[in-house]
XYZ file of C-alpha atoms in Angstrom:
719
model
C 66.490 78.626 2.516
C 67.052 81.150 -0.278
C 65.831 78.617 -2.841
C 62.737 77.973 -0.739
C 62.045 81.759 -0.798
C 61.002 81.516 -4.462
C 57.487 82.719 -3.711
C 58.929 86.124 -2.844
C 59.550 86.187 0.902
C 62.086 84.356 3.087
C 60.858 81.227 4.818
C 61.983 79.744 8.090
C 61.458 75.992 8.326
C 63.182 73.742 10.758
C 64.817 70.509 9.676
C 62.619 68.599 12.145
C 59.466 69.992 10.586
C 60.631 69.061 7.111
C 60.844 65.493 8.097
C 57.455 65.311 9.788
C 54.899 66.544 7.362
C 51.627 64.622 7.844
C 50.372 62.108 5.396
C 47.123 63.240 3.813
C 44.158 61.017 2.958
C 44.389 60.048 -0.663
C 47.762 61.591 -1.243
C 51.162 60.222 -0.362
C 53.608 63.069 -0.624
C 56.518 60.759 0.235
C 55.932 58.870 -3.035
C 55.781 62.032 -5.136
C 58.852 63.389 -3.357
C 60.736 60.233 -4.281
C 59.734 60.606 -7.941
C 60.844 64.234 -7.877
C 64.214 63.276 -6.347
C 64.727 60.628 -9.004
C 63.890 63.104 -11.766
C 66.278 65.727 -10.381
C 69.091 63.165 -10.027
C 68.573 62.114 -13.632
C 68.283 65.686 -14.976
C 71.254 67.100 -12.953
C 73.705 64.265 -12.362
C 76.576 66.560 -11.545
C 74.663 67.928 -8.555
C 74.471 64.498 -7.003
C 78.068 63.295 -7.752
C 81.245 63.886 -5.752
C 81.632 67.453 -4.528
C 84.522 69.043 -6.386
C 84.217 72.559 -4.991
C 81.748 73.923 -2.478
C 79.218 76.434 -3.630
C 80.116 80.023 -2.850
C 78.799 81.259 0.482
C 79.098 84.964 -0.191
C 75.849 86.803 0.748
C 75.610 88.373 -2.673
C 75.655 84.965 -4.348
C 72.904 83.684 -2.017
C 70.738 86.743 -2.796
C 71.191 86.174 -6.542
C 70.299 82.483 -6.168
C 67.084 83.525 -4.341
C 66.233 86.015 -7.047
C 66.968 83.780 -10.046
C 65.022 80.854 -8.443
C 62.006 83.128 -8.020
C 62.325 84.324 -11.633
C 62.580 80.696 -12.821
C 59.495 79.879 -10.781
C 57.484 82.698 -12.428
C 58.440 81.562 -15.892
C 58.039 77.829 -15.179
C 54.508 78.471 -13.884
C 53.370 80.083 -17.090
C 51.464 77.508 -19.198
C 52.228 79.406 -22.367
C 55.742 78.047 -22.069
C 55.247 74.896 -19.963
C 52.004 72.960 -20.534
C 50.831 70.971 -17.530
C 51.910 67.353 -17.653
C 50.192 65.169 -14.981
C 52.587 62.241 -15.620
C 55.968 63.422 -16.816
C 58.067 60.585 -18.182
C 61.837 60.045 -18.177
C 62.249 62.367 -21.255
C 60.590 65.273 -19.516
C 63.852 67.016 -18.520
C 64.923 67.248 -22.152
C 61.566 68.580 -23.079
C 61.679 71.061 -20.211
C 65.091 72.322 -21.263
C 63.890 73.032 -24.782
C 60.772 74.736 -23.469
C 62.900 76.840 -21.074
C 65.245 77.880 -23.914
C 62.233 78.915 -25.980
C 60.702 80.832 -23.054
C 63.867 82.816 -22.309
C 64.203 83.746 -25.977
C 60.550 84.816 -26.332
C 60.550 86.780 -23.089
C 63.761 88.541 -24.086
C 65.929 87.240 -21.215
C 68.041 85.453 -23.832
C 69.172 88.114 -26.369
C 71.701 85.988 -28.216
C 69.768 86.457 -31.477
C 69.138 90.195 -30.892
C 72.034 91.672 -32.736
C 72.885 95.415 -32.705
C 74.676 96.019 -35.989
C 75.234 99.766 -35.678
C 76.148 101.687 -32.498
C 76.832 105.010 -34.115
C 75.433 108.072 -32.405
C 73.510 109.038 -35.520
C 71.600 105.727 -35.452
C 71.026 105.663 -31.697
C 70.079 109.287 -31.158
C 68.807 110.329 -34.590
C 71.167 113.353 -34.620
C 74.210 113.838 -36.856
C 76.896 114.056 -34.145
C 77.215 114.018 -30.350
C 78.047 117.047 -28.235
C 81.179 116.935 -25.997
C 79.305 115.738 -22.866
C 77.683 112.943 -24.916
C 81.039 111.913 -26.287
C 82.600 111.547 -22.814
C 79.612 109.719 -21.298
C 78.899 107.529 -24.322
C 82.468 106.383 -24.933
C 83.266 105.276 -21.389
C 84.670 101.756 -21.634
C 83.054 98.797 -19.840
C 85.559 98.955 -16.952
C 83.524 101.935 -15.613
C 80.534 100.448 -13.951
C 79.206 103.660 -12.325
C 79.030 106.881 -14.375
C 77.434 110.216 -13.317
C 76.617 112.687 -16.084
C 76.049 116.351 -15.017
C 74.859 118.587 -17.807
C 72.306 121.352 -18.360
C 68.705 120.761 -19.174
C 68.169 120.135 -22.837
C 71.740 119.018 -23.472
C 70.786 115.534 -24.636
C 71.404 113.419 -21.538
C 68.815 110.926 -22.667
C 70.611 110.375 -25.977
C 73.917 110.017 -24.097
C 72.316 107.236 -21.922
C 70.990 105.409 -24.951
C 74.382 105.603 -26.672
C 76.023 104.229 -23.519
C 73.520 101.345 -23.469
C 74.054 100.594 -27.170
C 77.853 100.397 -26.756
C 77.693 98.248 -23.593
C 75.110 95.966 -25.265
C 77.236 95.499 -28.376
C 80.214 94.592 -26.169
C 78.152 92.009 -24.314
C 78.518 93.903 -20.997
C 74.732 94.271 -20.560
C 71.740 92.698 -22.189
C 69.019 95.032 -20.918
C 68.152 98.631 -19.979
C 66.018 100.046 -17.213
C 65.497 103.810 -17.586
C 64.221 105.313 -14.306
C 62.642 108.796 -14.032
C 61.085 110.621 -11.091
C 57.387 110.685 -12.139
C 54.837 108.649 -14.057
C 54.274 111.578 -16.463
C 57.994 111.620 -17.226
C 57.918 107.861 -17.866
C 55.051 108.209 -20.351
C 56.931 110.930 -22.260
C 60.316 109.095 -22.261
C 58.807 105.734 -23.173
C 57.792 106.997 -26.620
C 61.289 108.404 -27.276
C 63.041 105.184 -26.130
C 60.671 103.029 -28.231
C 61.496 105.113 -31.340
C 65.238 104.811 -30.560
C 64.994 100.983 -30.324
C 63.441 100.961 -33.778
C 66.412 102.885 -35.177
C 68.916 100.693 -33.329
C 67.562 97.172 -33.972
C 65.331 97.673 -37.010
C 62.659 95.056 -37.606
C 63.715 92.831 -34.702
C 63.633 95.704 -32.170
C 62.327 94.736 -28.706
C 59.396 96.722 -27.441
C 60.069 99.057 -24.552
C 57.883 98.190 -21.560
C 56.207 101.054 -19.696
C 57.017 100.147 -16.102
C 54.022 101.729 -14.448
C 51.701 99.427 -12.435
C 48.392 98.920 -14.225
C 49.503 100.574 -17.438
C 49.932 97.316 -19.451
C 51.931 98.994 -22.280
C 54.537 97.301 -24.402
C 55.840 99.312 -27.287
C 52.770 100.964 -28.847
C 50.485 98.137 -27.754
C 48.094 98.255 -24.799
C 46.879 95.191 -22.988
C 43.644 94.484 -21.138
C 43.570 92.675 -17.802
C 41.483 89.449 -17.761
C 40.443 87.110 -14.966
C 42.915 84.591 -13.653
C 45.884 87.045 -14.017
C 45.772 86.820 -17.819
C 46.247 89.762 -20.202
C 44.826 90.194 -23.695
C 46.812 91.948 -26.358
C 44.466 92.688 -29.246
C 46.926 94.019 -31.817
C 49.100 90.823 -32.235
C 48.102 88.027 -29.866
C 51.127 85.935 -30.968
C 53.440 88.579 -29.429
C 51.975 88.022 -25.966
C 54.889 85.897 -24.713
C 57.311 88.675 -25.698
C 55.270 91.041 -23.575
C 55.507 88.836 -20.458
C 57.491 91.412 -18.474
C 54.841 94.091 -19.110
C 51.977 92.005 -17.718
C 52.899 92.256 -14.002
C 54.738 94.957 -12.020
C 56.956 92.308 -10.324
C 58.330 91.405 -13.780
C 59.138 94.903 -15.043
C 62.875 94.645 -14.364
C 63.071 91.388 -16.358
C 62.231 93.262 -19.590
C 64.913 93.684 -22.196
C 64.146 97.459 -22.141
C 61.810 99.139 -19.752
C 61.063 102.820 -18.935
C 59.403 103.626 -15.593
C 59.616 105.423 -12.302
C 62.622 105.116 -10.054
C 60.293 103.490 -7.496
C 60.245 100.222 -9.476
C 64.050 99.992 -9.339
C 64.108 100.973 -5.630
C 61.870 97.952 -4.834
C 64.846 95.789 -5.770
C 66.693 97.177 -2.747
C 63.901 97.102 -0.156
C 62.563 94.381 2.114
C 59.502 93.805 0.005
C 58.085 90.668 -1.612
C 60.113 89.613 -4.648
C 62.908 92.141 -4.039
C 65.541 89.458 -4.674
C 63.919 88.582 -8.017
C 63.804 92.233 -9.041
C 67.435 92.678 -8.024
C 68.612 89.581 -9.838
C 66.720 90.461 -13.046
C 68.201 93.980 -12.954
C 71.788 92.747 -12.812
C 71.899 92.188 -16.517
C 70.719 95.733 -17.325
C 72.225 99.197 -17.545
C 70.331 101.067 -14.785
C 69.850 104.701 -15.741
C 68.432 107.100 -13.124
C 67.476 110.454 -14.594
C 67.028 113.591 -12.419
C 68.681 111.846 -9.544
C 68.977 115.222 -7.717
C 65.199 115.027 -7.082
C 65.672 112.226 -4.511
C 64.995 113.165 -0.888
C 66.924 111.852 2.143
C 64.879 108.644 2.304
C 65.095 107.940 -1.397
C 68.802 108.687 -1.430
C 69.464 106.029 1.166
C 67.506 103.387 -0.791
C 69.037 104.407 -4.147
C 72.525 104.286 -2.627
C 71.885 100.683 -1.411
C 70.355 99.791 -4.745
C 73.576 100.982 -6.504
C 75.822 99.226 -4.073
C 74.108 95.878 -4.549
C 73.760 96.295 -8.295
C 77.399 97.303 -8.854
C 78.708 94.551 -6.501
C 76.861 91.992 -8.657
C 78.655 93.284 -11.783
C 75.937 95.609 -12.923
C 76.248 98.997 -14.685
C 74.620 102.291 -13.716
C 74.373 105.804 -15.149
C 73.100 108.645 -12.996
C 72.093 111.937 -14.661
C 71.276 115.394 -13.402
C 71.394 119.048 -14.364
C 71.720 120.254 -10.823
C 73.328 117.602 -8.608
C 74.982 119.065 -5.491
C 78.316 117.748 -4.306
C 76.745 116.359 -1.146
C 74.465 113.995 -3.004
C 77.078 113.189 -5.662
C 79.629 112.159 -3.009
C 77.001 109.964 -1.367
C 76.522 108.030 -4.557
C 80.219 107.887 -5.429
C 81.123 107.103 -1.809
C 83.813 109.833 -1.729
C 84.639 112.633 0.730
C 82.731 115.948 0.501
C 84.849 118.716 -0.930
C 84.987 122.227 0.606
C 82.588 124.885 -0.625
C 85.397 126.600 -2.597
C 86.446 123.364 -4.180
C 82.867 122.407 -4.982
C 82.037 125.683 -6.688
C 85.119 125.544 -8.885
C 84.460 121.974 -10.111
C 84.026 121.859 -13.906
C 80.513 121.772 -15.340
C 79.243 119.932 -17.379
C 81.140 116.946 -16.017
C 81.273 113.163 -16.163
C 82.218 111.223 -13.027
C 83.125 107.589 -12.627
C 83.090 105.501 -9.457
C 86.380 105.711 -7.530
C 87.690 108.954 -9.105
C 87.842 112.182 -7.035
C 87.947 114.453 -10.101
C 85.518 114.461 -13.051
C 86.258 114.145 -16.700
C 85.573 117.660 -17.917
C 83.237 117.989 -20.841
C 82.191 121.110 -22.744
C 78.499 121.874 -22.975
C 76.281 122.174 -25.966
C 77.652 125.656 -26.728
C 74.238 127.239 -26.253
C 74.294 129.883 -23.500
C 71.334 131.579 -21.913
C 71.390 134.833 -19.931
C 68.238 134.893 -17.815
C 67.037 138.082 -16.177
C 65.689 137.039 -12.809
C 64.018 138.995 -10.002
C 61.927 138.358 -6.919
C 58.451 139.705 -6.164
C 57.309 140.145 -2.530
C 54.082 138.197 -2.228
C 52.649 134.866 -3.344
C 48.999 135.662 -3.741
C 47.238 134.597 -6.939
C 46.024 138.055 -8.001
C 49.417 139.675 -8.810
C 50.624 136.532 -10.525
C 47.548 136.546 -12.747
C 47.917 140.276 -13.439
C 51.525 139.920 -14.614
C 50.694 136.835 -16.763
C 47.753 138.540 -18.480
C 49.783 141.678 -19.275
C 52.504 139.549 -20.866
C 50.053 137.398 -22.835
C 48.420 140.505 -24.223
C 51.881 141.457 -25.553
C 51.947 138.130 -27.377
C 54.079 136.188 -24.914
C 53.666 132.540 -24.165
C 53.685 132.535 -20.321
C 54.458 129.570 -18.099
C 53.215 129.814 -14.514
C 54.433 127.201 -12.012
C 53.013 127.275 -8.468
C 54.303 125.150 -5.590
C 50.968 123.679 -4.645
C 47.828 122.519 -6.512
C 45.652 124.906 -4.520
C 47.788 127.914 -5.562
C 47.645 126.767 -9.184
C 43.850 126.573 -9.033
C 43.599 129.950 -7.271
C 45.803 131.548 -10.025
C 43.672 129.857 -12.736
C 40.525 131.358 -11.188
C 42.236 134.727 -10.788
C 43.127 134.891 -14.478
C 39.507 134.168 -15.314
C 38.254 136.787 -12.830
C 40.558 139.368 -14.392
C 39.264 138.755 -17.878
C 42.176 136.672 -19.146
C 40.424 133.299 -19.703
C 40.874 133.587 -23.526
C 44.598 133.330 -22.984
C 44.491 130.136 -20.866
C 45.587 126.775 -22.221
C 42.651 125.099 -23.949
C 41.404 121.500 -23.813
C 38.298 120.699 -25.844
C 37.879 124.400 -26.598
C 37.703 125.414 -22.925
C 40.309 126.717 -20.421
C 42.297 124.163 -18.442
C 45.269 123.991 -16.066
C 47.919 121.296 -15.375
C 48.581 119.522 -12.106
C 48.694 116.043 -10.548
C 45.054 115.605 -9.420
C 43.664 114.506 -12.739
C 42.679 111.085 -14.045
C 45.347 109.225 -15.958
C 43.613 109.731 -19.287
C 43.009 113.427 -18.656
C 46.617 113.982 -17.787
C 47.496 112.796 -21.228
C 45.142 115.408 -22.687
C 46.648 118.097 -20.488
C 50.207 117.103 -21.448
C 49.348 117.378 -25.145
C 47.638 120.775 -24.592
C 50.555 122.146 -22.739
C 52.963 121.063 -25.486
C 50.723 122.612 -28.077
C 50.351 125.927 -26.205
C 54.108 126.145 -25.530
C 55.247 124.489 -28.692
C 58.937 124.140 -29.380
C 58.394 124.384 -33.128
C 59.582 127.252 -35.242
C 56.174 127.680 -36.839
C 54.179 128.092 -33.623
C 51.466 130.758 -33.639
C 52.376 134.211 -32.374
C 49.310 134.771 -30.139
C 49.912 135.013 -26.405
C 48.871 132.333 -24.000
C 49.081 131.308 -20.358
C 49.824 127.789 -19.084
C 49.270 127.415 -15.307
C 50.213 124.371 -13.271
C 52.121 122.852 -10.399
C 55.396 120.892 -10.319
C 54.079 118.653 -13.073
C 55.276 121.289 -15.536
C 58.886 121.268 -14.368
C 60.157 118.349 -16.423
C 59.545 115.838 -19.195
C 57.134 117.930 -21.252
C 58.521 119.317 -24.531
C 57.630 122.978 -23.868
C 59.276 126.331 -24.509
C 58.036 129.500 -22.760
C 58.773 133.153 -23.556
C 58.262 134.257 -19.952
C 58.382 132.293 -16.646
C 56.487 133.122 -13.426
C 57.379 130.759 -10.589
C 57.086 130.464 -6.798
C 60.258 130.432 -4.766
C 61.692 126.910 -4.577
C 65.067 125.258 -3.946
C 67.718 126.411 -6.441
C 68.011 123.027 -8.193
C 64.253 122.989 -8.750
C 64.315 126.617 -9.881
C 67.004 125.802 -12.478
C 64.821 122.910 -13.632
C 61.920 125.304 -14.080
C 64.070 127.862 -15.876
C 64.992 125.040 -18.212
C 61.466 125.376 -19.624
C 62.286 128.981 -20.638
C 63.758 129.856 -24.082
C 64.869 126.297 -24.647
C 65.338 126.839 -28.351
C 66.354 129.659 -30.718
C 62.862 130.746 -31.692
C 61.412 134.065 -32.643
C 60.012 135.871 -29.571
C 57.448 138.699 -29.271
C 58.684 142.199 -28.673
C 59.843 142.682 -25.131
C 60.612 138.979 -24.619
C 63.687 138.440 -26.743
C 65.664 138.042 -23.490
C 64.553 135.234 -21.195
C 62.946 136.601 -18.021
C 61.802 135.012 -14.805
C 59.911 136.457 -11.815
C 60.144 134.476 -8.575
C 57.205 135.082 -6.187
C 58.362 134.978 -2.488
C 56.683 135.392 0.866
C 55.980 139.103 1.421
C 57.395 139.056 4.909
C 60.317 136.817 4.101
C 61.039 133.328 5.432
C 61.469 134.313 9.131
C 57.781 133.728 10.083
C 58.015 130.145 8.711
C 60.610 129.166 11.292
C 57.914 128.867 14.012
C 57.341 126.437 12.123
C 54.969 127.737 9.489
C 53.842 126.976 5.925
C 53.088 129.152 2.924
C 52.413 127.828 -0.551
C 54.824 124.910 -0.285
C 57.496 126.659 1.709
C 58.405 125.723 5.350
C 56.725 122.980 7.335
C 54.527 122.091 10.225
C 54.512 119.689 13.146
C 51.780 117.191 13.784
C 50.635 116.239 17.314
C 53.057 113.365 17.437
C 55.958 115.722 16.703
C 56.476 114.573 13.112
C 57.664 117.329 10.770
C 55.957 117.705 7.405
C 56.283 119.953 4.334
C 57.162 120.255 0.646
C 60.139 122.582 0.421
C 61.182 122.543 4.030
C 64.855 123.683 3.779
C 64.437 127.387 4.726
C 68.193 127.882 4.800
C 68.473 126.666 1.153
C 65.496 128.836 0.167
C 67.082 131.917 1.840
C 70.321 131.240 0.042
C 68.407 130.916 -3.242
C 66.818 134.329 -2.767
C 70.267 135.777 -1.973
C 71.604 134.307 -5.200
C 68.877 136.068 -7.096
C 69.580 139.370 -5.327
C 73.293 139.061 -5.962
C 73.020 137.983 -9.532
C 70.073 139.625 -11.403
C 71.281 137.826 -14.538
C 71.923 134.095 -14.394
C 74.315 132.828 -17.149
C 73.252 129.230 -17.798
C 74.870 126.734 -17.751
C 78.081 128.589 -16.752
C 76.701 129.479 -13.289
C 74.846 126.205 -12.633
C 77.555 124.726 -10.414
C 78.069 127.883 -8.283
C 74.361 128.532 -7.897
C 73.654 125.003 -6.658
C 76.645 124.778 -4.264
C 76.095 128.224 -2.728
C 72.535 127.203 -1.874
C 73.015 123.533 -0.844
C 76.530 122.962 0.422
C 76.626 122.288 4.213
C 79.173 125.154 4.730
C 76.877 127.704 3.039
C 73.867 126.464 4.958
C 75.611 126.473 8.312
C 76.799 130.060 7.783
C 73.370 131.478 6.945
C 71.726 129.655 9.865
C 74.262 131.092 12.304
C 73.737 134.559 10.836
C 69.909 134.417 11.035
C 69.807 133.590 14.705
C 68.130 131.322 17.271
C 64.743 130.856 15.526
C 66.574 129.474 12.436
C 68.723 127.326 14.523
C 65.718 125.766 16.268
C 64.000 125.256 12.914
C 67.190 123.577 11.564
C 67.164 121.148 14.494
C 63.601 120.181 13.584
C 64.637 119.785 9.914
C 67.740 117.786 10.832
C 65.628 115.501 12.965
C 63.268 114.902 10.075
C 66.262 114.168 7.722
C 67.849 111.819 10.235
C 64.531 110.014 10.741
C 64.086 109.688 6.957
C 67.639 108.299 6.535
C 67.057 105.888 9.434
C 63.768 104.632 7.942
C 65.572 104.203 4.590
C 68.419 102.262 6.209
C 65.990 100.040 8.147
C 63.936 99.223 5.058
C 66.738 98.308 2.609
C 67.662 94.784 1.691
C 71.442 94.538 2.186
C 72.844 92.092 -0.426
C 76.217 92.169 1.340
C 74.561 90.719 4.476
C 73.278 87.150 5.009
C 69.958 86.348 3.375
C 67.354 87.266 6.011
C 65.106 84.782 7.763
C 62.189 87.167 7.286
C 61.472 90.600 5.986
C 60.797 93.339 8.497
C 57.392 94.107 6.948
C 54.756 91.793 5.530
C 53.275 94.681 3.505
C 53.898 94.131 -0.242
C 53.239 97.852 -0.893
C 56.077 99.420 1.105
C 56.639 103.132 0.458
C 59.353 104.128 -1.945
C 58.753 107.790 -1.128
C 57.854 108.880 2.344
C 54.440 110.575 2.501
C 53.650 110.296 -1.215
C 51.809 106.993 -1.495
C 48.210 107.686 -2.381
C 45.523 105.095 -3.188
C 44.345 104.547 -6.740
C 40.582 104.907 -7.169
C 38.801 103.123 -10.069
C 35.790 104.402 -12.011
C 33.159 102.160 -13.562
C 33.759 101.426 -17.273
C 32.359 104.132 -19.535
C 32.784 106.935 -17.085
C 33.128 110.257 -18.942
C 35.477 112.837 -17.427
C 35.098 116.618 -17.383
C 36.898 116.909 -20.748
C 34.367 114.661 -22.484
C 36.688 111.591 -22.644
C 36.469 108.207 -20.832
C 38.433 107.978 -17.552
C 39.298 104.826 -15.607
C 41.283 105.742 -12.515
C 42.720 108.588 -10.443
C 45.306 108.785 -7.646
C 44.031 110.258 -4.414
C 46.516 112.353 -2.347
C 47.718 110.256 0.540
C 46.954 112.820 3.203
C 43.309 113.071 2.158
C 42.303 109.595 3.279
C 43.483 107.565 6.239
C 42.847 103.817 6.218
C 41.903 101.422 3.376
C 39.811 102.401 0.394
C 37.347 100.050 -1.408
C 38.614 98.012 -4.399
C 35.259 98.334 -6.072
C 34.568 101.188 -8.576
C 33.136 104.344 -7.102
C 29.466 105.330 -7.286
C 29.401 108.692 -9.108
C 26.825 111.498 -9.282
C 26.822 114.065 -12.035
C 27.296 117.707 -11.224
C 28.004 120.905 -13.192
C 31.252 120.350 -15.120
C 32.004 116.866 -13.804
C 30.915 114.435 -11.112
C 31.080 113.840 -7.350
C 31.621 110.728 -5.237
C 31.691 109.875 -1.561
C 34.616 108.049 0.062
C 35.053 107.511 3.796
C 32.103 109.828 4.537
C 33.847 112.627 2.563
C 32.500 114.120 -0.706
C 34.925 114.748 -3.605
C 34.349 116.575 -6.855
C 36.174 116.006 -10.143
C 35.975 118.833 -12.652
C 38.072 120.730 -15.185
C 40.051 122.127 -12.231
C 40.891 118.598 -11.101
C 40.032 116.557 -8.026
C 39.012 118.514 -4.957
C 37.361 118.031 -1.588
C 33.857 119.494 -1.291
C 33.745 121.850 1.598
C 30.848 121.348 3.981
C 28.498 124.337 4.267
C 28.534 125.898 7.715
C 25.364 125.555 9.780
């Protein structure tokens, strides 16, 4: 039955039905079945001879058989490799074997001829020598299938991962790499770096890194164009199309020799979704790298934990990386007991962990220390944030402003303009712009480039002050370096990630900003009012009519502990304090103590939060595909687009070809926030109407505007 599931889903067919298919007019399937049976017996005589040993019946083996059969079906159905033969003769099996060998080599599933002559760190990373953490992570032998690398932001974790891949590849332990990151923007940024590294490692025969983002159609530096009948045109070198087979369909991403994409694509290998067995089987040959694994919520953690369990049980290799991974999450992945708060805070950092070990392999950091002056500000309104940013920019500082929500980012952008600071704002096409998630794919690329220019990491950057305003999209992936950071209150691990954008390099700074400084904007009345529940600029949560609990940063206890860490330590020594800061704000012992201290309202809120977390974990557990259990007779859901992140799955809207966006460049598609539209959206391109600074469109009887401030809903005028 696993073999018959090669179209992606389990099938349930009784033996009686198999023997009673009807004869159709003009077609005798019995005759063709007999020919097929004779061909199989001739091609695979050992399968029809005496049984020497029974096939393994372990569930993991059955799941792999299902996945590899589906993968073979995908390849065998591609006429670029197997031309249709209406009357295959007795020599067809020999012909098919040669065609199959050619297909596997061209696709990159067979890497026998892809030699890696040099695995030195200099070649892989492009730097003279590794730092201590890179040495420990990169030189782990192939007996360690699961490795967790904890090191500060900017310490070269990406290079450590690539070095680990190079060494495992040279030893024959893996023949592929899937590099998973939290967001699409991060995948775009990392894809270019990985592609360059492959060129250094393999030279002229280097495989192209696939960008594993649905609809992207990117392999190496080449972009494809979707054609009718599921075909893709590659204009640069059409002869390379077979080598880009894995890039042409999202289901094939994990079959690439090297792919860089979101963690969602890897998670689909562990969920009851169409072609999950194929994804899981294809991934077994690869080193699975998951970057920023601390960003996973309760739901994602359950799925990722199951993904790791199945991947490692099949002999796969995995590397998890984080700058701020708490002991609770780390122990979940390592499947070890949670240490006490005291033990957790005294654990070495940076550190490298391997599966099965209770203690890490200590590793020194990069040697670069950063003493950050940090303080809170009572209030989260846009006006004071804008005022502080403008004052700093006038002093020549490059200011990074990160708000928790898009609406707060837009309000701050408008406040800077109203206060006469528009000249300091990040520029795109010679006009002010801000950075958040509600922009078209092409415009996001423009905004990324503008942010990196405004907050350049180069020594020769201009001295004039500037202000870059955005949401969580500025937290990671972009190569930016700010003189001064203004941020909303957020969980401590996220806050450390944001501080990682501050004084990243030893650059000259304007007067008054030689020391890295951060101001954290907090609710003026504290967090107590949010326990009702309530919501302010990304903090807290709310209940819907059905009792479901929603929010962005809902852990008020963790947020309270973060504020207390700021009050207790006005200077954060990074990375020396990273471990203690994270554990004192996330460890269950610390959270339980502050909840008991704060009283009944906090205890009631915590029960709501615990219910949400338990529900998320339960949904995650119900949705995973357990490879240590028998192959299922059916998947629990027939939906091919199951959610890999609860509450974050928004529809993709398409624009008609030639649509010009607010920055004067063509745009093709944009992702609509999931909570804006309920129900299906049309597959056809939208009908657009021009307006000042952009265009509008109507969807589900609601009008939307797309401008330089991003996508927004048009408010109806009151009667």
